[in-house]
Amino acid sequence: MPDQIDLARLRHVLDGPWAAVRNAHREHLDARFLPVYGETGDQARERISRLLTELPAELGMASAFPTEYGGRSDVGGSIIASEMLAQVDLSLMVKAGVQWGLFGGAVQALGTRRHHDAYLRDIISGTVFGCFAMTETGHGSDVQQLRTTCTYDPQTQTYDLHTPHEAARKDYIGNAARDGRMAVVFAQLITNGRRHGVHAWLVPIRDAQGNPMPGVRIGDAGPKAGLLGVDNGRLTFDHVSVPRDMLLDRYGQVAPDGAYSSPIENDSRRFFTMLGTLVRGRVSVGGAASAATKSALTIAVRYGDIRRQFGTPDAGREVLLNDYLAHQRKLLPALATTYALHFAQSELVVALNEVQGGDGPVDEHRQRELESRAAGLKAAQTWHATRTIQMCREACGGAGYLAENRLPSLKADTDVFTTFEGDNTVLLQLVAKGLLTGYRDEFGSLDGWGRASFVAEQVRGMVLERTAARSLIERLISAVPGRDEEVAVTDRGWQLKTFEDRERHLLDGAVRRLRNGAATKDRPFDIFNDVQDHVLSVAAAHIDRITLEAFVAGVDGTADPAVRALLSRVCDLYALSVIETNKGWFLEHGRLTPARSKAITGVVNGLLKELRPHMRDLVDGFAIPQEWLHAAILREEPHRQETMTAHDDAGDPQVVPAYAAGRRAQQDGDPEPAHT
């Protein structure tokens, strides 16, 4: 692997198709958009609300809206915008996500032309602040069983929106406590005495003076651990009258006489189709979690390159933190996983843009695959963020606990992401149920379990396919010899085969247990509940596999030889770290011998030493402006202004000024850091 890496070329690979969106944020989001340490909740809310209206017009998640209403019809660009905002201030990202991703996105996806004409321009401009009122106190993750009702009255041609009891209260609703004027409210549609499942209405909740509308009770969700700038609130509706044309009726229409019609007859299929159009929010949350993780790792790695601790008998200087194997063991595997998830997220955003970015009909199979992948990656990214940001805090010692060093706020602000936009455990079950349903469709009936239809009722049939690099992955796997002992653990085909074999074995085992359960039990719940732990393992293995495949595809698509070599070694570290973490399973199931298991640990330690000189390169490749890191412990870090080589979309080099303070010089003779 070369000693020198062209950072601009690494950045070019990581920035991907929406490099222009990333660069626009780096250029225009200055210090006034950064978090303010020590402010009160009220101060944070006022600041974030003001900044939301001051975001430069060329930025933001509003780019996903159609051009005719002031957007840019760029779904992928809106996701990248949320990632960039997350590196600046997570409260600002969530506030923008509620306004343009959830509230505005629901109006766009579930409404029709008359709703778009009436509201989208004001939503995009921020003239109308709105809420996304789905979650209820008693049914947060079980959206299909929401208790709020909206009953149509043909005589008045209005709906009666009602909260029947306290558990049906809309809870944790962003923008509700302070700024929201309207809300997209999800409730059970009832007309002519019949329920038609969950639908959505556009409902005014405050008047022009900011007072609650008649029948609407608004409360504050109270102090939170993080995201102080987001005004989460509670909404209760006491027989609120809603005009008939405020039903967002793309998937279900109610005639003046109360007759219901829909292009999708089945209630469950219609419900999942409606939710599927809102997958953008889940993709944004996963990307934002990864963006925050990159910030934390950048702070910890840079600090580890200036902070010295303990000396050695043969040297007069103390040792840099990053030179300790124990420190490398903390930071480098987490950094490798972050890279892997970056490529998986990039592939997901491209797929989202292809599926939802056009004007034509949505490919139903690709939409279902997109929903499953978004659910799994969101869980993986947010759990990784929670673990890694805490690890970075510890890696910075006591300094990492100070608010001025950013890590405490990153930790607090991302903590809710594991249950935000879908509880991670529930999301993994959705992934696994999709795999099980796909297994049934591909290989036949699941015998007695199949008749229970427990999975089929909740998840549409699908067969989850490989990632974009299907032919590449198959070629690498097919080249692996029959005996594992004959193959180096750094062989890419062996790594891919090992991940695939683990997923397939777990899936087959889950199916066998479900079949056995169906033979002895009558209740579908008991059949599934008894194997829930196994099912979650299937989903986790599946996400590990598609993440590795995305990373392999990213390495294969890298043109610069030095950058490609570096990424290849990082990919090795990711793959072997996952195998090392799951050694117990691989040993129990005869996939690794004890000797090969020990060898993997030795190879991982060797990779850490090999990658140590490039730790700073790897975090600098994220291209986070120095100002955005907003960490006092990096103020004394030596920097050198550089001219960086950027690349246009064709990959041709163009010399441009550095966008931020240059990376720390690595050559001998650099000035001794003042910080010890």
mmCIF file of C-alpha atoms in Angstrom, residues 15 37 75 90 120 153 205 234 398 415 513 575 580 627 653 667 669:
data_model
loop_
_atom_site.group_PDB
_atom_site.id
_atom_site.type_symbol
_atom_site.label_atom_id
_atom_site.label_comp_id
_atom_site.label_asym_id
_atom_site.label_seq_id
_atom_site.Cartn_x
_atom_site.Cartn_y
_atom_site.Cartn_z
ATOM 1 C CA ASP A 15 -18.559 12.183 -2.076
ATOM 2 C CA TYR A 37 -22.930 24.807 24.010
ATOM 3 C CA VAL A 75 -34.660 12.827 -4.076
ATOM 4 C CA LEU A 90 -28.383 17.480 14.535
ATOM 5 C CA LEU A 120 -46.262 22.633 -1.323
ATOM 6 C CA ASP A 153 -70.356 12.511 8.026
ATOM 7 C CA ILE A 205 -53.599 22.816 14.615
ATOM 8 C CA ARG A 234 -48.286 16.125 22.081
ATOM 9 C CA GLY A 398 -11.986 13.426 30.315
ATOM 10 C CA ASP A 415 -29.314 8.333 21.046
ATOM 11 C CA ARG A 513 -37.718 -23.972 13.693
ATOM 12 C CA ALA A 575 -14.913 -8.153 7.021
ATOM 13 C CA GLU A 580 -13.913 -11.917 14.771
ATOM 14 C CA GLU A 627 -15.017 24.624 11.649
ATOM 15 C CA PRO A 653 -8.211 16.661 -11.726
ATOM 16 C CA GLN A 667 6.597 14.390 7.335
ATOM 17 C CA GLY A 669 10.389 17.797 11.025
#
